[in-house]
Amino acid sequence: MNGGSAVIVGGGIGGLAAAIGLRRIGWEVTVVERAAVLDDAGAGISLHANGVHALDALGVGEAVRAAARPQYTGGTRVPGGGWLARMDGDALERALGTPIVGIPRAVLHRLLRAALPPGCLVTGAEVTSVDRSEHTRVRVHTGDDVLEADLVVAADGLNSRLRTQLFPHHPGPAYSGSTVLRALTEHPVEPATDFELTWGPGAEFGHIAFVDGRAEWHAVLNSPPGVRYADALAEVRRRFGDWHDPIPALLDATRPDAVLHHDIHELVTPLPAFAAGRIVLLGDAAHAMTPNLGQGACQALEDAVTLAAALATEPTVAAALARYDAERRPRSQSVARAARQAGRMGQQMTHPLGIAVRNLAFRLAPSGATVRTILRHAAWTPPALS
Ligand SMILES: Cc1cc2nc3c(=O)[nH]c(=O)nc-3n(C[C@H](O)[C@H](O)[C@H](O)COP(=O)(O)OP(=O)(O)OC[C@H]3O[C@@H](n4cnc5c(N)ncnc54)[C@H](O)[C@@H]3O)c2cc1C
């Protein structure tokens, strides 16, 4: 389908990637973002090969690689420091053409924004509803303004208003049982490995190292929702400060006010469709998942490329959205299930016997098992965008 117009609701990773993809196939795009200022908040993110290849298809892979740190070394440990599994970044690179990369979220956002022309992203505008009574056009209401387009991409995240409008009976996001505290270190710490996860009972500590020697760390805890700490960094120190190196050093390199704290929610009940009429859901709006596989943003990037490819090749919007739904829903929902399962087997596990059996299974697993697990979700070839 040649040249149409789209309003994209949400200027997160998913919305920006969709905007880049649609512009590459010749569509006119407006991204509407409710935040007045994109304040570059957030810690870090790791992108698996599927995310990196999606960025390549969008034409921003090189820029992201140049600003990201390849994750060659690391793995999964226990609080005393022993290894459960080692990551073999070289093997991953050989298998998939790229290692996992680690990048501060703010840098990734900036690179995605830089790939869009001025004026394409409208900030400080909150979409209140979408009117789809007309068959051929769709109207997006933002306060007093109305934007009209051939297609609306709902990339409005976990608490998507448009998802609720389209699927009013869907129960929406559910609390995962885990809460995450995370931060970027203030100065370089140069951890000995690029990436680590450490599992204790009902708790996980991890880090991702960046090109400039700084790192992001995250501490995940089983917790009732809504619990907050007067001094979040002190609480993390209390729980993780005696775990293996470099955990104490990472905490020492963190400013107390840099710690972000979020409860982790996900869409446990899968959506019955990712599209309705001329509205399509993408990213967390469609399939918010727990972060245990580091796949949420990668799946959003896959969505963006798949949507653009479908619109470029199918004769109508309806046909393109049907294809997008068929290609994206089963895959992203199966990754979401796997992420939930990974959380239960990893960070959330508390029973000593279960932990002992899991740890033994990890230690006895043949070399290459970690790589094969990662390949299961990261092996994905993007469709070409002409
Ligand atoms: C702790 C944690 C760690 C993670 N680590 C990784 C990782 O390492 N790798 C990975 O791939 N994924 C990771 N993820 C998942 C990843 O962060 C998300 O999947 C991804 O950011 C989702 O992007 P999105 O654009 O769909 O949604 P969002 O980033 O939530 O963007 C939605 C945007 O829409 C805007 N918006 C909402 N409503 C409206 C409205 N009505 N009008 C206008 N604008 C609106 C919001 O302001 C926001 O900017 C992690 C998630 C968490 C919680």
Tab-separated table of C-alpha atoms and ligand atoms in Angstrom:
chain	number	residue	atom	x	y	z
A	1	MET	CA	0.000	0.000	0.000
A	2	ASN	CA	1.595	3.248	-1.115
A	3	GLY	CA	1.876	6.245	1.191
A	4	GLY	CA	-0.705	6.725	3.896
A	5	SER	CA	-0.861	8.738	7.067
A	6	ALA	CA	-0.549	7.548	10.638
A	7	VAL	CA	-0.877	9.017	14.102
A	8	ILE	CA	1.266	7.159	16.600
A	9	VAL	CA	0.167	7.488	20.204
A	10	GLY	CA	3.189	7.320	22.503
A	11	GLY	CA	6.798	8.347	21.987
A	12	GLY	CA	8.482	5.456	23.800
A	13	ILE	CA	10.826	2.986	22.114
A	14	GLY	CA	7.897	1.274	20.365
A	15	GLY	CA	6.237	4.443	19.099
A	16	LEU	CA	9.465	6.024	17.871
A	17	ALA	CA	10.526	2.807	16.130
A	18	ALA	CA	7.124	2.550	14.452
A	19	ALA	CA	7.441	6.155	13.285
A	20	ILE	CA	10.849	5.455	11.753
A	21	GLY	CA	9.542	2.305	10.064
A	22	LEU	CA	6.449	3.962	8.616
A	23	ARG	CA	8.442	6.921	7.338
A	24	ARG	CA	10.831	4.523	5.627
A	25	ILE	CA	7.956	3.127	3.590
A	26	GLY	CA	6.788	6.608	2.633
A	27	TRP	CA	4.041	7.281	5.174
A	28	GLU	CA	3.341	10.625	6.799
A	29	VAL	CA	3.648	10.223	10.532
A	30	THR	CA	2.821	12.245	13.636
A	31	VAL	CA	3.881	10.888	17.022
A	32	VAL	CA	1.793	12.262	19.883
A	33	GLU	CA	3.449	12.013	23.296
A	34	ARG	CA	1.798	13.173	26.505
A	35	ALA	CA	5.031	13.982	28.349
A	36	ALA	CA	5.870	17.636	27.888
A	37	VAL	CA	9.573	16.975	28.143
A	38	LEU	CA	11.303	13.747	27.266
A	39	ASP	CA	13.546	13.961	30.269
A	40	ASP	CA	15.791	11.061	29.371
A	41	ALA	CA	14.852	9.240	32.560
A	42	GLY	CA	15.421	5.542	32.943
A	43	ALA	CA	18.345	3.311	33.566
A	44	GLY	CA	19.766	0.942	30.968
A	45	ILE	CA	18.567	-1.682	28.588
A	46	SER	CA	20.005	-4.700	26.880
A	47	LEU	CA	19.015	-5.519	23.332
A	48	HIS	CA	19.159	-9.055	22.049
A	49	ALA	CA	19.935	-9.885	18.429
A	50	ASN	CA	16.291	-9.628	17.384
A	51	GLY	CA	16.135	-6.058	18.704
A	52	VAL	CA	19.444	-5.130	17.090
A	53	HIS	CA	18.393	-6.621	13.739
A	54	ALA	CA	15.098	-4.732	13.926
A	55	LEU	CA	17.086	-1.526	14.461
A	56	ASP	CA	19.176	-2.446	11.405
A	57	ALA	CA	16.005	-2.784	9.345
A	58	LEU	CA	14.965	0.670	10.574
A	59	GLY	CA	18.329	2.103	9.517
A	60	VAL	CA	19.508	2.990	13.032
A	61	GLY	CA	21.375	-0.197	13.940
A	62	GLU	CA	24.822	1.235	13.196
A	63	ALA	CA	24.228	4.331	15.323
A	64	VAL	CA	22.976	2.217	18.217
A	65	ARG	CA	25.871	-0.252	17.947
A	66	ALA	CA	28.349	2.622	17.990
A	67	ALA	CA	26.873	3.915	21.256
A	68	ALA	CA	26.315	0.522	22.878
A	69	ARG	CA	28.589	-1.958	24.596
A	70	PRO	CA	28.618	-5.535	23.284
A	71	GLN	CA	27.906	-7.999	26.065
A	72	TYR	CA	30.496	-10.749	25.653
A	73	THR	CA	31.164	-11.786	29.227
A	74	GLY	CA	29.048	-12.539	32.239
A	75	GLY	CA	26.296	-14.927	33.220
A	76	THR	CA	24.221	-16.028	36.175
A	77	ARG	CA	25.593	-16.320	39.712
A	78	VAL	CA	24.632	-17.015	43.308
A	79	PRO	CA	25.026	-14.407	46.076
A	80	GLY	CA	28.345	-15.898	47.260
A	81	GLY	CA	29.757	-15.401	43.760
A	82	GLY	CA	29.699	-18.955	42.335
A	83	TRP	CA	28.608	-19.306	38.711
A	84	LEU	CA	25.422	-21.070	37.658
A	85	ALA	CA	25.903	-20.350	33.956
A	86	ARG	CA	28.342	-18.369	31.875
A	87	MET	CA	27.296	-16.331	28.912
A	88	ASP	CA	29.271	-16.911	25.717
A	89	GLY	CA	28.879	-13.704	23.750
A	90	ASP	CA	31.197	-14.918	20.980
A	91	ALA	CA	29.008	-17.969	20.392
A	92	LEU	CA	25.918	-15.773	20.311
A	93	GLU	CA	27.573	-13.442	17.838
A	94	ARG	CA	28.577	-16.370	15.634
A	95	ALA	CA	25.043	-17.749	15.708
A	96	LEU	CA	23.124	-14.503	15.296
A	97	GLY	CA	25.515	-12.009	13.719
A	98	THR	CA	25.549	-9.746	16.769
A	99	PRO	CA	26.131	-10.067	20.493
A	100	ILE	CA	23.631	-8.647	22.975
A	101	VAL	CA	24.307	-4.925	23.433
A	102	GLY	CA	23.861	-2.746	26.512
A	103	ILE	CA	22.938	0.938	26.245
A	104	PRO	CA	21.529	3.627	28.557
A	105	ARG	CA	17.834	4.090	27.748
A	106	ALA	CA	18.297	7.823	27.334
A	107	VAL	CA	20.895	7.264	24.611
A	108	LEU	CA	18.679	4.795	22.735
A	109	HIS	CA	15.747	7.234	22.925
A	110	ARG	CA	17.887	10.081	21.662
A	111	LEU	CA	19.135	8.037	18.697
A	112	LEU	CA	15.579	7.037	17.769
A	113	ARG	CA	14.384	10.639	18.045
A	114	ALA	CA	17.303	11.809	15.919
A	115	ALA	CA	16.116	9.547	13.098
A	116	LEU	CA	12.861	11.514	12.840
A	117	PRO	CA	12.467	14.944	11.227
A	118	PRO	CA	11.693	17.985	13.380
A	119	GLY	CA	7.986	18.358	14.008
A	120	CYS	CA	7.221	14.662	13.636
A	121	LEU	CA	7.114	14.212	17.423
A	122	VAL	CA	4.558	16.372	19.238
A	123	THR	CA	5.115	16.415	22.990
A	124	GLY	CA	2.838	17.594	25.779
A	125	ALA	CA	-0.246	16.251	23.974
A	126	GLU	CA	-2.307	13.548	25.609
A	127	VAL	CA	-4.600	11.449	23.458
A	128	THR	CA	-7.963	11.116	25.149
A	129	SER	CA	-9.832	8.940	22.676
A	130	VAL	CA	-9.960	7.659	19.140
A	131	ASP	CA	-13.069	7.943	17.019
A	132	ARG	CA	-13.340	5.109	14.524
A	133	SER	CA	-16.936	5.516	13.456
A	134	GLU	CA	-15.814	6.309	9.910
A	135	HIS	CA	-14.721	3.387	7.808
A	136	THR	CA	-11.870	4.990	5.918
A	137	ARG	CA	-10.339	7.444	8.403
A	138	VAL	CA	-9.703	7.529	12.097
A	139	ARG	CA	-9.739	10.592	14.360
A	140	VAL	CA	-7.501	11.079	17.351
A	141	HIS	CA	-8.597	13.508	20.051
A	142	THR	CA	-5.982	15.316	22.095
A	143	GLY	CA	-7.594	17.908	24.331
A	144	ASP	CA	-9.057	20.438	21.893
A	145	ASP	CA	-7.264	19.129	18.808
A	146	VAL	CA	-8.361	16.416	16.416
A	147	LEU	CA	-5.912	14.643	14.136
A	148	GLU	CA	-7.139	12.544	11.210
A	149	ALA	CA	-5.246	9.671	9.646
A	150	ASP	CA	-5.533	6.385	7.774
A	151	LEU	CA	-4.105	4.486	10.726
A	152	VAL	CA	-3.582	4.918	14.464
A	153	VAL	CA	-0.746	3.068	16.135
A	154	ALA	CA	-1.415	2.663	19.848
A	155	ALA	CA	2.073	2.596	21.372
A	156	ASP	CA	0.878	4.063	24.651
A	157	GLY	CA	2.529	1.539	26.908
A	158	LEU	CA	1.547	-0.748	29.767
A	159	ASN	CA	-1.489	1.283	30.887
A	160	SER	CA	-2.668	1.917	27.334
A	161	ARG	CA	-5.834	3.963	27.228
A	162	LEU	CA	-6.453	2.914	23.641
A	163	ARG	CA	-6.228	-0.768	24.577
A	164	THR	CA	-8.963	-0.163	27.159
A	165	GLN	CA	-11.042	1.651	24.541
A	166	LEU	CA	-10.677	-1.236	22.079
A	167	PHE	CA	-11.015	-4.061	24.599
A	168	PRO	CA	-13.115	-2.697	27.487
A	169	HIS	CA	-13.624	-6.164	28.973
A	170	HIS	CA	-9.932	-7.033	29.062
A	171	PRO	CA	-8.716	-7.071	32.706
A	172	GLY	CA	-5.623	-4.990	31.871
A	173	PRO	CA	-2.204	-5.315	33.483
A	174	ALA	CA	-1.642	-7.488	36.538
A	175	TYR	CA	1.027	-7.155	39.211
A	176	SER	CA	3.789	-9.707	38.690
A	177	GLY	CA	4.640	-10.103	42.378
A	178	SER	CA	8.006	-8.373	41.923
A	179	THR	CA	9.250	-4.834	42.359
A	180	VAL	CA	12.432	-3.406	40.840
A	181	LEU	CA	14.864	-0.780	42.089
A	182	ARG	CA	17.474	0.334	39.589
A	183	ALA	CA	19.948	3.060	38.785
A	184	LEU	CA	22.834	4.134	36.620
A	185	THR	CA	26.110	4.548	38.439
A	186	GLU	CA	27.267	8.118	38.663
A	187	HIS	CA	30.786	7.405	37.470
A	188	PRO	CA	32.652	4.585	35.702
A	189	VAL	CA	32.994	1.388	37.714
A	190	GLU	CA	34.299	-0.923	34.992
A	191	PRO	CA	32.806	-4.174	36.297
A	192	ALA	CA	34.862	-7.238	35.331
A	193	THR	CA	32.010	-8.573	33.171
A	194	ASP	CA	29.619	-6.969	30.714
A	195	PHE	CA	26.459	-8.463	32.154
A	196	GLU	CA	25.461	-10.448	35.242
A	197	LEU	CA	22.415	-11.715	37.063
A	198	THR	CA	22.601	-13.081	40.589
A	199	TRP	CA	19.758	-15.024	42.142
A	200	GLY	CA	19.027	-15.268	45.842
A	201	PRO	CA	15.750	-16.441	47.374
A	202	GLY	CA	13.029	-14.204	45.925
A	203	ALA	CA	15.608	-11.655	44.833
A	204	GLU	CA	17.848	-10.824	41.882
A	205	PHE	CA	20.656	-8.354	41.385
A	206	GLY	CA	21.984	-7.633	37.917
A	207	HIS	CA	24.180	-5.216	36.037
A	208	ILE	CA	24.726	-4.109	32.457
A	209	ALA	CA	27.992	-2.317	31.644
A	210	PHE	CA	28.110	0.560	29.155
A	211	VAL	CA	30.768	1.889	26.785
A	212	ASP	CA	31.792	4.690	29.120
A	213	GLY	CA	32.503	2.285	32.020
A	214	ARG	CA	29.337	3.216	33.890
A	215	ALA	CA	26.780	0.508	34.530
A	216	GLU	CA	23.130	0.116	35.303
A	217	TRP	CA	22.182	-2.161	38.155
A	218	HIS	CA	18.810	-3.528	39.071
A	219	ALA	CA	17.607	-5.180	42.252
A	220	VAL	CA	14.363	-7.155	41.981
A	221	LEU	CA	12.426	-8.354	45.003
A	222	ASN	CA	9.330	-10.386	45.690
A	223	SER	CA	7.082	-7.820	47.344
A	224	PRO	CA	3.488	-6.748	47.795
A	225	PRO	CA	2.688	-3.927	45.354
A	226	GLY	CA	3.086	-0.323	46.426
A	227	VAL	CA	5.796	-0.800	49.079
A	228	ARG	CA	8.197	2.161	49.032
A	229	TYR	CA	11.310	2.945	51.063
A	230	ALA	CA	12.329	6.261	52.591
A	231	ASP	CA	15.895	5.565	51.458
A	232	ALA	CA	15.765	3.154	48.538
A	233	LEU	CA	19.534	2.887	48.134
A	234	ALA	CA	19.945	2.045	51.824
A	235	GLU	CA	17.333	-0.685	51.457
A	236	VAL	CA	19.158	-2.173	48.464
A	237	ARG	CA	22.418	-2.044	50.459
A	238	ARG	CA	20.721	-3.772	53.378
A	239	ARG	CA	19.524	-6.613	51.185
A	240	PHE	CA	22.357	-6.944	48.652
A	241	GLY	CA	25.348	-5.145	50.164
A	242	ASP	CA	27.005	-8.400	51.275
A	243	TRP	CA	26.556	-10.167	47.918
A	244	HIS	CA	29.574	-10.800	45.703
A	245	ASP	CA	31.676	-8.173	43.898
A	246	PRO	CA	31.011	-5.917	42.068
A	247	ILE	CA	27.636	-5.422	43.765
A	248	PRO	CA	28.893	-3.317	46.721
A	249	ALA	CA	31.003	-1.215	44.342
A	250	LEU	CA	28.036	-0.596	42.050
A	251	LEU	CA	25.962	0.595	45.001
A	252	ASP	CA	28.826	2.776	46.259
A	253	ALA	CA	28.965	4.445	42.834
A	254	THR	CA	25.253	5.349	42.941
A	255	ARG	CA	23.684	8.596	44.125
A	256	PRO	CA	20.714	7.947	46.458
A	257	ASP	CA	18.427	10.152	44.364
A	258	ALA	CA	19.294	8.194	41.200
A	259	VAL	CA	17.404	5.088	42.314
A	260	LEU	CA	14.167	4.409	40.418
A	261	HIS	CA	11.570	2.120	41.948
A	262	HIS	CA	8.742	0.484	39.965
A	263	ASP	CA	6.403	-2.404	40.569
A	264	ILE	CA	6.464	-4.801	37.627
A	265	HIS	CA	3.156	-5.339	35.864
A	266	GLU	CA	2.390	-7.382	32.782
A	267	LEU	CA	-0.528	-8.388	30.568
A	268	VAL	CA	-1.202	-11.844	31.941
A	269	THR	CA	-4.410	-12.261	29.953
A	270	PRO	CA	-3.366	-12.220	26.316
A	271	LEU	CA	-5.236	-9.848	24.016
A	272	PRO	CA	-7.549	-11.537	21.509
A	273	ALA	CA	-6.286	-9.271	18.697
A	274	PHE	CA	-3.620	-6.619	18.133
A	275	ALA	CA	-5.777	-4.621	15.718
A	276	ALA	CA	-9.344	-3.400	15.421
A	277	GLY	CA	-10.475	-1.430	12.392
A	278	ARG	CA	-7.741	1.082	11.662
A	279	ILE	CA	-6.137	0.967	15.085
A	280	VAL	CA	-3.180	-1.267	15.802
A	281	LEU	CA	-1.538	-1.993	19.153
A	282	LEU	CA	2.229	-2.179	19.456
A	283	GLY	CA	4.852	-2.636	22.190
A	284	ASP	CA	3.798	-2.782	25.835
A	285	ALA	CA	0.278	-1.662	24.886
A	286	ALA	CA	-0.060	-5.001	23.079
A	287	HIS	CA	2.075	-7.381	25.123
A	288	ALA	CA	3.645	-5.883	28.248
A	289	MET	CA	5.808	-8.635	29.717
A	290	THR	CA	8.058	-9.072	32.739
A	291	PRO	CA	11.674	-8.065	32.105
A	292	ASN	CA	13.122	-11.498	32.924
A	293	LEU	CA	14.223	-12.229	29.353
A	294	GLY	CA	15.133	-8.650	28.430
A	295	GLN	CA	12.718	-8.895	25.507
A	296	GLY	CA	10.000	-6.225	26.028
A	297	ALA	CA	11.616	-3.495	23.959
A	298	CYS	CA	13.030	-6.043	21.504
A	299	GLN	CA	9.493	-7.250	20.822
A	300	ALA	CA	8.328	-3.649	20.370
A	301	LEU	CA	11.093	-3.171	17.798
A	302	GLU	CA	10.014	-6.359	16.017
A	303	ASP	CA	6.443	-5.031	16.008
A	304	ALA	CA	7.551	-1.778	14.397
A	305	VAL	CA	9.435	-3.433	11.544
A	306	THR	CA	6.729	-6.046	10.944
A	307	LEU	CA	4.015	-3.384	10.820
A	308	ALA	CA	5.935	-1.259	8.324
A	309	ALA	CA	6.707	-4.283	6.126
A	310	ALA	CA	3.068	-5.384	6.146
A	311	LEU	CA	1.839	-1.891	5.240
A	312	ALA	CA	4.434	-1.669	2.462
A	313	THR	CA	3.424	-4.915	0.820
A	314	GLU	CA	-0.285	-5.495	1.473
A	315	PRO	CA	-2.870	-3.784	-0.755
A	316	THR	CA	-5.005	-2.381	2.082
A	317	VAL	CA	-4.638	-1.289	5.706
A	318	ALA	CA	-7.023	-4.072	6.717
A	319	ALA	CA	-4.892	-6.725	5.018
A	320	ALA	CA	-1.704	-5.291	6.526
A	321	LEU	CA	-3.137	-5.272	10.041
A	322	ALA	CA	-4.434	-8.823	9.653
A	323	ARG	CA	-0.950	-9.917	8.648
A	324	TYR	CA	0.654	-7.963	11.492
A	325	ASP	CA	-1.719	-9.589	13.960
A	326	ALA	CA	-1.006	-13.065	12.596
A	327	GLU	CA	2.771	-12.562	12.668
A	328	ARG	CA	3.144	-10.676	15.910
A	329	ARG	CA	0.524	-11.937	18.340
A	330	PRO	CA	1.590	-15.599	18.673
A	331	ARG	CA	5.277	-14.758	18.882
A	332	SER	CA	5.109	-11.866	21.335
A	333	GLN	CA	2.603	-13.654	23.562
A	334	SER	CA	4.786	-16.744	23.666
A	335	VAL	CA	7.835	-14.627	24.601
A	336	ALA	CA	5.707	-13.018	27.359
A	337	ARG	CA	4.791	-16.457	28.716
A	338	ALA	CA	8.431	-17.518	28.633
A	339	ALA	CA	9.459	-14.322	30.454
A	340	ARG	CA	6.927	-14.994	33.228
A	341	GLN	CA	8.188	-18.553	33.512
A	342	ALA	CA	11.811	-17.367	33.619
A	343	GLY	CA	10.894	-15.073	36.517
A	344	ARG	CA	9.275	-17.904	38.434
A	345	MET	CA	12.256	-20.199	37.924
A	346	GLY	CA	14.766	-17.434	38.643
A	347	GLN	CA	14.221	-14.271	40.674
A	348	GLN	CA	10.888	-15.249	42.266
A	349	MET	CA	11.822	-18.713	43.532
A	350	THR	CA	11.965	-18.955	47.341
A	351	HIS	CA	11.671	-22.638	48.294
A	352	PRO	CA	15.129	-23.892	49.359
A	353	LEU	CA	14.608	-27.298	47.734
A	354	GLY	CA	13.414	-25.735	44.487
A	355	ILE	CA	16.409	-23.401	44.500
A	356	ALA	CA	18.822	-26.288	45.153
A	357	VAL	CA	17.354	-28.350	42.289
A	358	ARG	CA	17.368	-25.370	39.919
A	359	ASN	CA	20.935	-24.453	40.760
A	360	LEU	CA	22.097	-28.038	40.324
A	361	ALA	CA	20.335	-28.245	36.954
A	362	PHE	CA	22.110	-25.054	35.851
A	363	ARG	CA	25.491	-26.321	37.009
A	364	LEU	CA	25.062	-29.676	35.263
A	365	ALA	CA	23.697	-28.214	32.028
A	366	PRO	CA	25.997	-28.836	29.062
A	367	SER	CA	28.032	-25.893	27.844
A	368	GLY	CA	26.042	-23.988	25.261
A	369	ALA	CA	22.746	-24.406	27.114
A	370	THR	CA	22.599	-20.688	27.964
A	371	VAL	CA	23.280	-19.757	24.361
A	372	ARG	CA	20.528	-22.114	23.167
A	373	THR	CA	18.067	-20.589	25.653
A	374	ILE	CA	18.833	-17.084	24.417
A	375	LEU	CA	18.652	-18.210	20.780
A	376	ARG	CA	15.121	-19.476	21.327
A	377	HIS	CA	13.853	-15.898	21.514
A	378	ALA	CA	16.583	-13.808	19.927
A	379	ALA	CA	16.769	-15.655	16.594
A	380	TRP	CA	14.535	-13.557	14.365
A	381	THR	CA	15.063	-12.244	10.871
A	382	PRO	CA	13.384	-8.924	10.104
A	383	PRO	CA	11.412	-8.500	6.909
A	384	ALA	CA	13.057	-6.089	4.474
A	385	LEU	CA	11.753	-2.526	4.417
A	386	SER	CA	11.992	-1.052	0.960
B	1	LIG	C1	12.867	-3.026	34.943
B	1	LIG	C2	12.694	-3.226	33.470
B	1	LIG	C3	13.781	-3.604	32.718
B	1	LIG	C4	13.630	-3.834	31.342
B	1	LIG	N1	14.711	-4.217	30.625
B	1	LIG	C5	14.563	-4.476	29.319
B	1	LIG	C6	15.680	-4.914	28.538
B	1	LIG	O1	16.807	-5.013	29.034
B	1	LIG	N2	15.478	-5.182	27.224
B	1	LIG	C7	14.255	-5.042	26.630
B	1	LIG	O2	14.128	-5.316	25.430
B	1	LIG	N3	13.182	-4.613	27.341
B	1	LIG	C8	13.300	-4.320	28.648
B	1	LIG	N4	12.230	-3.885	29.367
B	1	LIG	C9	10.930	-3.672	28.693
B	1	LIG	C10	10.907	-2.336	27.954
B	1	LIG	O3	11.314	-1.291	28.802
B	1	LIG	C11	9.500	-2.054	27.441
B	1	LIG	O4	8.968	-3.197	26.831
B	1	LIG	C12	9.534	-0.934	26.414
B	1	LIG	O5	10.148	0.214	26.930
B	1	LIG	C13	8.111	-0.614	25.967
B	1	LIG	O6	8.120	0.477	25.080
B	1	LIG	P1	6.755	1.104	24.589
B	1	LIG	O7	7.149	2.184	23.644
B	1	LIG	O8	5.831	0.047	24.119
B	1	LIG	O9	6.068	1.703	25.890
B	1	LIG	P2	6.555	2.944	26.834
B	1	LIG	O10	8.021	3.037	26.896
B	1	LIG	O11	5.796	2.812	28.095
B	1	LIG	O12	6.040	4.214	26.037
B	1	LIG	C14	4.697	4.591	26.019
B	1	LIG	C15	4.663	6.108	25.796
B	1	LIG	O13	3.316	6.497	25.560
B	1	LIG	C16	3.075	7.712	26.242
B	1	LIG	N5	1.635	7.769	26.463
B	1	LIG	C17	0.887	6.953	27.261
B	1	LIG	N6	-0.414	7.290	27.173
B	1	LIG	C18	-0.485	8.343	26.302
B	1	LIG	C19	-1.579	9.123	25.801
B	1	LIG	N7	-2.837	8.896	26.167
B	1	LIG	N8	-1.304	10.116	24.918
B	1	LIG	C20	-0.030	10.362	24.525
B	1	LIG	N9	1.049	9.640	24.976
B	1	LIG	C21	0.808	8.651	25.846
B	1	LIG	C22	3.891	7.578	27.521
B	1	LIG	O14	4.157	8.854	28.090
B	1	LIG	C23	5.140	6.897	27.010
B	1	LIG	O15	6.134	7.821	26.583
B	1	LIG	C24	12.350	-3.653	30.734
B	1	LIG	C25	11.273	-3.244	31.490
B	1	LIG	C26	11.428	-3.026	32.857
B	1	LIG	C27	10.226	-2.584	33.653
